[in-house]
Amino acid sequence: MGFAHGTIVKQELTGLIEAFWKYMESEIISGINGTTKGFFRPDFLKRVADLGLDVALDIENAITERYTGTYFHDEIKGMSDATGIEEKKFRRIHLIGELTKGSCSMFGAWGSALPNSKGLLQLRALDWVVDGGLQNFPEITVYHPNKNDKNGHDFANIGWSGWIGSIQGYSSAKLAISEIGVSYPDESFGKESRFGTPFTYALRDILQFDETFNDAFNRLTKGKRTCNLILGVGDGKINKFNSVQYSASVANFMNDTTLKPEGDWHPKIKNVVYHGMDWLCPSFNEVMATQISKLYGNLTPENAIRDVTSIVQTGSLLITYYDFYNDVIYTANARGDNEHGPRNAFDRSFVKVNMTELFAEPPPTN
């Protein structure tokens, strides 16, 4: 798969790797100098200062390699062979999610929150850098593996050219993922760890291999976890969404009655699970709760785009609504360097994609 992917989008993939690597280098220098704070983990910045960027990232790769499926390495090797970009550079780029602190938002809504109480609507809003190069190379990569137990099933990875880990995505098993980086946890998170499966790989495994919500539950609770996050898993077959308080110490699945953290600024809403920007983030959670409540009973992708994420101001780089009932997604990307209009994805036009048609695409005949 990697060689075909790298061949088809060689120019875009090469452009993304070069642009994002350059941006990352500049941000790390700023972080070490103290000019930019909070983007990279402090322990990682110290290793870069002591050892250099390449060595520091190679150490992270060595630590996580035993917890990473060989198929990720095979796919990276294929892209490397197709583009001529060193394998190590691909691997280094794909660990950035473990080392940075991005703010994001999510919700899942079902039952009485939706028109006619039908289906499941899920949000994944990514708030990250909009000038780091990623915004120039948006891509929905649709995988059609050879059908057997080893390769999994069809799924769509919503991200950027050559990005094989998952930060947004939807599968033919009607499972979808959301994620939030946690910069402001409380003591209930316990400890983080560098030793485990990179979360973007764990999320992709849900999309590629898991058939049910329970499969995803078992994967996240039994897996070797790493950093503080809030994850989200939706299953459109049973109209169920849970968020997950996630760290090396815990994997707490939460529904609308067990939602945490608890506080006046994070009120429980029947048949809705939501988180705005972080774990302890009163201002964004208050606004998100208010906007969802205003639309309660008539929450659709169209009015959520207009009256939830655009008002909360979340989803600056990449944002996707998963409409399970109609098997479609609505997605928007931050303004590219050669584009016009609003900068942030939540203010831009969305693209509607029929997932039934994507997954039904026949294989080539020769």
Short mmCIF file of C-alpha atoms in Angstrom, two decimals:
data_model
loop_
_atom_site.label_atom_id
_atom_site.label_comp_id
_atom_site.label_asym_id
_atom_site.label_seq_id
_atom_site.Cartn_x
_atom_site.Cartn_y
_atom_site.Cartn_z
CA MET A 1 0.00 0.00 0.00
CA GLY A 2 2.81 2.39 0.81
CA PHE A 3 4.47 2.18 -2.60
CA ALA A 4 1.18 2.78 -4.42
CA HIS A 5 0.35 5.68 -2.12
CA GLY A 6 3.78 7.24 -2.54
CA THR A 7 3.65 6.84 -6.31
CA ILE A 8 0.20 8.41 -6.71
CA VAL A 9 0.89 11.49 -4.53
CA LYS A 10 4.67 11.68 -4.74
CA GLN A 11 4.77 15.45 -5.26
CA GLU A 12 2.30 16.20 -2.46
CA LEU A 13 3.89 13.76 -0.06
CA THR A 14 7.37 15.11 -0.66
CA GLY A 15 6.12 18.67 -0.24
CA LEU A 16 4.43 17.86 3.05
CA ILE A 17 7.46 16.11 4.56
CA GLU A 18 9.82 18.90 3.58
CA ALA A 19 7.54 21.75 4.70
CA PHE A 20 6.48 20.22 8.00
CA TRP A 21 10.01 19.12 8.90
CA LYS A 22 11.27 22.66 8.34
CA TYR A 23 8.45 24.07 10.49
CA MET A 24 9.10 21.54 13.21
CA GLU A 25 12.79 22.44 13.33
CA SER A 26 11.97 26.13 13.73
CA GLU A 27 9.42 25.44 16.49
CA ILE A 28 11.88 23.26 18.38
CA ILE A 29 14.54 25.96 18.25
CA SER A 30 11.97 28.47 19.53
CA GLY A 31 10.95 26.03 22.26
CA ILE A 32 14.51 25.48 23.42
CA ASN A 33 15.15 29.23 23.41
CA GLY A 34 11.94 29.83 25.34
CA THR A 35 10.36 31.91 22.56
CA THR A 36 7.51 29.42 22.06
CA LYS A 37 6.15 27.58 25.07
CA GLY A 38 3.82 24.62 25.35
CA PHE A 39 4.03 23.19 21.82
CA PHE A 40 6.50 20.40 22.58
CA ARG A 41 6.88 18.36 25.75
CA PRO A 42 9.70 19.78 27.94
CA ASP A 43 11.44 16.40 28.33
CA PHE A 44 11.60 16.04 24.54
CA LEU A 45 13.06 19.55 24.12
CA LYS A 46 15.77 18.69 26.63
CA ARG A 47 16.74 15.58 24.66
CA VAL A 48 16.88 17.62 21.45
CA ALA A 49 19.11 20.20 23.14
CA ASP A 50 21.38 17.44 24.45
CA LEU A 51 21.43 15.07 21.47
CA GLY A 52 20.02 16.82 18.39
CA LEU A 53 16.62 16.47 16.73
CA ASP A 54 17.32 13.38 14.61
CA VAL A 55 18.74 11.38 17.50
CA ALA A 56 16.00 12.46 19.91
CA LEU A 57 13.27 11.32 17.49
CA ASP A 58 15.11 8.08 16.71
CA ILE A 59 15.16 7.33 20.43
CA GLU A 60 11.38 7.84 20.57
CA ASN A 61 10.99 5.48 17.61
CA ALA A 62 13.15 2.83 19.24
CA ILE A 63 11.08 3.05 22.43
CA THR A 64 7.73 2.61 20.64
CA GLU A 65 8.83 0.15 17.93
CA ARG A 66 8.03 -3.01 19.89
CA TYR A 67 4.45 -1.77 20.37
CA THR A 68 3.95 -0.84 16.70
CA GLY A 69 2.54 -3.23 14.08
CA THR A 70 5.02 -4.25 11.40
CA TYR A 71 2.49 -3.18 8.74
CA PHE A 72 3.16 0.47 9.65
CA HIS A 73 6.85 -0.01 8.96
CA ASP A 74 6.06 -1.87 5.73
CA GLU A 75 3.85 0.99 4.54
CA ILE A 76 6.51 3.58 5.41
CA LYS A 77 9.13 1.54 3.54
CA GLY A 78 6.87 1.49 0.48
CA MET A 79 6.43 5.28 0.57
CA SER A 80 10.17 5.68 1.03
CA ASP A 81 10.90 3.47 -1.99
CA ALA A 82 8.40 5.44 -4.10
CA THR A 83 9.61 8.91 -3.14
CA GLY A 84 13.29 8.49 -2.27
CA ILE A 85 12.72 10.06 1.17
CA GLU A 86 14.61 8.29 3.95
CA GLU A 87 12.50 5.83 5.98
CA LYS A 88 13.72 7.35 9.23
CA LYS A 89 12.36 10.74 8.24
CA PHE A 90 8.89 9.29 7.72
CA ARG A 91 9.04 7.58 11.11
CA ARG A 92 10.24 10.73 12.83
CA ILE A 93 7.41 12.84 11.40
CA HIS A 94 4.80 10.31 12.52
CA LEU A 95 5.80 10.59 16.17
CA ILE A 96 5.05 14.31 16.38
CA GLY A 97 1.59 13.71 17.81
CA GLU A 98 3.14 11.99 20.84
CA LEU A 99 5.45 14.92 21.51
CA THR A 100 3.24 17.97 21.00
CA LYS A 101 0.38 19.56 22.90
CA GLY A 102 -2.54 20.27 20.58
CA SER A 103 -5.97 21.47 21.70
CA CYS A 104 -9.02 19.92 20.06
CA SER A 105 -12.74 19.29 20.59
CA MET A 106 -15.29 16.51 20.11
CA PHE A 107 -18.84 15.49 20.68
CA GLY A 108 -21.14 12.58 20.04
CA ALA A 109 -24.92 13.02 19.96
CA TRP A 110 -27.73 10.52 19.48
CA GLY A 111 -31.36 9.82 20.35
CA SER A 112 -33.36 12.81 21.56
CA ALA A 113 -30.53 15.23 20.67
CA LEU A 114 -31.12 14.61 16.94
CA PRO A 115 -34.08 15.17 14.59
CA ASN A 116 -36.49 12.22 14.82
CA SER A 117 -34.07 10.61 17.33
CA LYS A 118 -32.30 8.84 14.46
CA GLY A 119 -28.65 7.96 14.05
CA LEU A 120 -25.43 9.26 15.59
CA LEU A 121 -23.60 12.51 14.89
CA GLN A 122 -19.94 12.79 15.89
CA LEU A 123 -17.47 15.69 15.76
CA ARG A 124 -13.70 15.65 15.60
CA ALA A 125 -12.16 19.16 15.55
CA LEU A 126 -8.36 19.49 15.35
CA ASP A 127 -6.87 22.73 16.67
CA TRP A 128 -3.22 22.74 15.68
CA VAL A 129 -0.79 24.80 13.62
CA VAL A 130 -2.37 26.33 10.49
CA ASP A 131 0.92 27.57 9.01
CA GLY A 132 3.17 24.52 9.40
CA GLY A 133 2.71 23.13 5.89
CA LEU A 134 0.06 20.52 6.66
CA GLN A 135 -2.71 22.86 5.50
CA ASN A 136 -1.35 22.69 1.94
CA PHE A 137 -1.74 18.92 1.56
CA PRO A 138 -5.15 17.73 2.82
CA GLU A 139 -6.06 14.21 1.79
CA ILE A 140 -8.68 11.56 2.48
CA THR A 141 -6.86 8.28 1.96
CA VAL A 142 -9.26 5.39 1.36
CA TYR A 143 -7.81 1.94 2.04
CA HIS A 144 -9.25 -1.16 0.38
CA PRO A 145 -7.19 -4.00 1.90
CA ASN A 146 -7.23 -7.48 0.44
CA LYS A 147 -10.12 -9.06 2.30
CA ASN A 148 -8.84 -11.40 4.98
CA ASP A 149 -8.51 -11.37 8.75
CA LYS A 150 -4.95 -10.11 8.61
CA ASN A 151 -5.52 -6.97 6.53
CA GLY A 152 -8.77 -5.68 8.03
CA HIS A 153 -11.53 -3.88 6.16
CA ASP A 154 -12.04 -0.69 4.13
CA PHE A 155 -11.51 2.59 5.98
CA ALA A 156 -10.87 6.27 5.30
CA ASN A 157 -7.97 8.09 6.94
CA ILE A 158 -8.75 11.83 7.02
CA GLY A 159 -5.57 13.88 7.23
CA TRP A 160 -2.73 14.76 4.88
CA SER A 161 -0.70 13.24 2.07
CA GLY A 162 1.51 10.46 3.39
CA TRP A 163 0.19 10.65 6.96
CA ILE A 164 -0.54 7.00 7.81
CA GLY A 165 -1.40 7.36 11.49
CA SER A 166 -4.99 8.38 12.22
CA ILE A 167 -6.20 11.58 13.81
CA GLN A 168 -9.59 11.53 12.07
CA GLY A 169 -11.26 8.69 10.22
CA TYR A 170 -14.29 6.55 9.43
CA SER A 171 -14.48 2.85 8.61
CA SER A 172 -16.72 0.57 6.58
CA ALA A 173 -17.64 -1.04 9.94
CA LYS A 174 -19.23 2.35 10.81
CA LEU A 175 -16.69 3.17 13.50
CA ALA A 176 -15.21 6.68 13.77
CA ILE A 177 -12.58 8.29 15.98
CA SER A 178 -12.02 11.62 17.75
CA GLU A 179 -9.07 12.86 19.86
CA ILE A 180 -8.02 15.75 22.12
CA GLY A 181 -4.55 16.45 23.48
CA VAL A 182 -4.59 17.13 27.22
CA SER A 183 -2.39 19.94 28.52
CA TYR A 184 -4.44 20.54 31.68
CA PRO A 185 -5.20 17.16 33.32
CA ASP A 186 -6.15 16.47 36.91
CA GLU A 187 -4.78 13.81 39.23
CA SER A 188 -7.23 11.19 37.90
CA PHE A 189 -5.07 10.75 34.78
CA GLY A 190 -2.24 9.20 36.74
CA LYS A 191 1.02 8.78 34.86
CA GLU A 192 2.14 9.21 31.27
CA SER A 193 4.67 6.93 29.58
CA ARG A 194 6.93 6.98 26.56
CA PHE A 195 6.70 3.18 26.30
CA GLY A 196 3.64 2.10 24.36
CA THR A 197 1.72 2.25 21.08
CA PRO A 198 1.69 5.75 19.53
CA PHE A 199 -1.91 6.87 19.82
CA THR A 200 -2.26 7.67 16.10
CA TYR A 201 -1.41 4.03 15.37
CA ALA A 202 -3.86 2.74 17.99
CA LEU A 203 -6.61 4.89 16.46
CA ARG A 204 -5.82 3.65 12.97
CA ASP A 205 -5.99 0.05 14.22
CA ILE A 206 -9.54 0.78 15.42
CA LEU A 207 -10.47 1.98 11.93
CA GLN A 208 -8.73 -0.82 10.05
CA PHE A 209 -9.38 -3.89 12.20
CA ASP A 210 -12.18 -3.35 14.73
CA GLU A 211 -15.72 -4.39 13.81
CA THR A 212 -17.59 -3.23 16.93
CA PHE A 213 -17.51 -0.73 19.75
CA ASN A 214 -16.48 -3.54 22.10
CA ASP A 215 -13.49 -4.33 19.87
CA ALA A 216 -12.32 -0.72 20.24
CA PHE A 217 -13.00 -0.83 23.99
CA ASN A 218 -10.81 -3.91 24.37
CA ARG A 219 -8.06 -2.44 22.20
CA LEU A 220 -7.78 0.74 24.25
CA THR A 221 -8.22 -0.80 27.70
CA LYS A 222 -5.82 -3.69 27.11
CA GLY A 223 -3.24 -1.87 24.99
CA LYS A 224 0.00 -0.27 26.10
CA ARG A 225 -0.93 3.41 26.38
CA THR A 226 1.28 6.51 26.45
CA CYS A 227 0.31 10.17 26.85
CA ASN A 228 -2.63 12.09 28.34
CA LEU A 229 -5.50 12.35 25.86
CA ILE A 230 -9.25 12.31 25.49
CA LEU A 231 -10.24 9.88 22.76
CA GLY A 232 -13.66 9.35 21.21
CA VAL A 233 -15.15 6.24 19.61
CA GLY A 234 -18.48 6.17 17.79
CA ASP A 235 -20.29 3.10 16.46
CA GLY A 236 -23.02 3.90 13.95
CA LYS A 237 -24.38 0.36 13.98
CA ILE A 238 -25.67 0.80 17.54
CA ASN A 239 -25.67 4.63 17.70
CA LYS A 240 -23.22 4.70 20.59
CA PHE A 241 -20.48 7.20 21.40
CA ASN A 242 -18.12 7.27 24.37
CA SER A 243 -15.22 9.54 25.17
CA VAL A 244 -12.17 7.99 26.80
CA GLN A 245 -9.97 9.50 29.49
CA TYR A 246 -6.68 8.05 28.27
CA SER A 247 -3.19 7.82 29.75
CA ALA A 248 -0.60 5.19 30.66
CA SER A 249 -2.55 4.67 33.89
CA VAL A 250 -6.20 4.79 32.83
CA ALA A 251 -8.64 4.16 29.99
CA ASN A 252 -11.95 5.36 31.39
CA PHE A 253 -14.86 5.16 28.94
CA MET A 254 -17.54 7.80 29.58
CA ASN A 255 -21.12 8.14 28.38
CA ASP A 256 -23.64 10.94 28.87
CA THR A 257 -24.34 9.95 32.50
CA THR A 258 -20.74 9.28 33.58
CA LEU A 259 -19.16 12.24 31.77
CA LYS A 260 -16.18 13.88 33.47
CA PRO A 261 -14.71 16.20 34.55
CA GLU A 262 -17.57 17.32 36.73
CA GLY A 263 -18.33 21.00 37.22
CA ASP A 264 -20.90 23.70 36.57
CA TRP A 265 -18.91 24.59 33.47
CA HIS A 266 -19.28 21.03 32.07
CA PRO A 267 -22.97 20.18 32.52
CA LYS A 268 -24.28 16.76 31.54
CA ILE A 269 -26.62 16.74 28.53
CA LYS A 270 -28.83 13.74 27.84
CA ASN A 271 -27.62 11.67 24.88
CA VAL A 272 -24.59 13.92 24.35
CA VAL A 273 -20.93 13.44 25.24
CA TYR A 274 -18.70 16.47 24.61
CA HIS A 275 -15.33 18.03 25.43
CA GLY A 276 -14.11 21.49 24.42
CA MET A 277 -10.37 21.97 23.80
CA ASP A 278 -8.96 20.22 26.90
CA TRP A 279 -9.83 18.34 30.09
CA LEU A 280 -9.86 21.31 32.46
CA CYS A 281 -11.06 24.06 30.12
CA PRO A 282 -14.14 25.82 31.52
CA SER A 283 -14.51 28.58 28.94
CA PHE A 284 -14.67 26.39 25.82
CA ASN A 285 -16.80 23.71 27.49
CA GLU A 286 -19.33 26.28 28.66
CA VAL A 287 -19.74 27.67 25.14
CA MET A 288 -19.95 24.22 23.59
CA ALA A 289 -22.62 23.13 26.08
CA THR A 290 -24.61 26.30 25.41
CA GLN A 291 -24.53 25.88 21.63
CA ILE A 292 -25.39 22.19 21.71
CA SER A 293 -28.27 22.90 24.08
CA LYS A 294 -29.65 25.57 21.74
CA LEU A 295 -29.85 23.01 18.95
CA TYR A 296 -30.96 20.10 21.13
CA GLY A 297 -33.48 17.95 19.30
CA ASN A 298 -32.48 19.41 15.95
CA LEU A 299 -28.71 18.88 15.93
CA THR A 300 -27.61 18.24 12.34
CA PRO A 301 -24.23 18.50 10.58
CA GLU A 302 -25.36 21.65 8.79
CA ASN A 303 -26.48 23.63 11.82
CA ALA A 304 -23.64 22.30 13.99
CA ILE A 305 -21.18 23.62 11.39
CA ARG A 306 -22.91 27.00 11.55
CA ASP A 307 -23.76 27.28 15.24
CA VAL A 308 -21.43 25.00 17.23
CA THR A 309 -17.85 24.79 15.96
CA SER A 310 -17.84 28.24 14.34
CA ILE A 311 -19.10 29.80 17.59
CA VAL A 312 -16.86 27.75 19.87
CA GLN A 313 -14.01 28.55 17.46
CA THR A 314 -12.64 25.01 17.38
CA GLY A 315 -11.23 23.03 14.49
CA SER A 316 -8.63 25.47 13.18
CA LEU A 317 -6.57 23.01 11.11
CA LEU A 318 -8.94 20.15 10.26
CA ILE A 319 -12.53 19.38 11.22
CA THR A 320 -14.87 16.51 10.40
CA TYR A 321 -18.48 15.72 11.23
CA TYR A 322 -19.44 12.05 10.90
CA ASP A 323 -23.14 11.56 10.03
CA PHE A 324 -23.63 7.83 10.61
CA TYR A 325 -27.34 7.75 9.76
CA ASN A 326 -26.69 8.95 6.20
CA ASP A 327 -23.19 7.40 5.98
CA VAL A 328 -21.60 10.71 4.96
CA ILE A 329 -18.93 12.99 6.38
CA TYR A 330 -18.50 16.76 6.22
CA THR A 331 -14.89 17.91 6.38
CA ALA A 332 -12.94 21.19 6.09
CA ASN A 333 -9.26 22.08 6.07
CA ALA A 334 -7.40 25.27 6.97
CA ARG A 335 -6.64 27.69 4.13
CA GLY A 336 -3.71 26.61 2.01
CA ASP A 337 -0.97 29.05 1.05
CA ASN A 338 -2.40 29.50 -2.45
CA GLU A 339 -6.03 29.71 -1.39
CA HIS A 340 -8.31 32.58 -0.39
CA GLY A 341 -11.00 33.06 2.21
CA PRO A 342 -11.05 32.46 5.97
CA ARG A 343 -7.94 30.96 7.51
CA ASN A 344 -9.41 28.50 9.99
CA ALA A 345 -11.11 25.29 8.91
CA PHE A 346 -14.18 25.93 11.09
CA ASP A 347 -14.92 29.10 9.09
CA ARG A 348 -14.39 27.57 5.65
CA SER A 349 -16.63 25.65 3.27
CA PHE A 350 -17.07 21.96 4.06
CA VAL A 351 -16.87 19.08 1.60
CA LYS A 352 -19.60 16.43 1.84
CA VAL A 353 -18.38 12.90 1.09
CA ASN A 354 -20.58 9.84 0.60
CA MET A 355 -18.78 7.03 2.43
CA THR A 356 -20.98 4.27 1.00
CA GLU A 357 -19.80 5.19 -2.48
CA LEU A 358 -16.15 5.48 -1.43
CA PHE A 359 -16.07 2.03 0.13
CA ALA A 360 -17.95 0.51 -2.83
CA GLU A 361 -15.28 1.63 -5.32
CA PRO A 362 -14.35 -1.48 -7.35
CA PRO A 363 -10.72 -2.62 -7.57
CA PRO A 364 -8.76 -1.97 -10.77
CA THR A 365 -9.21 -4.64 -13.41
CA ASN A 366 -5.53 -4.89 -14.37
#
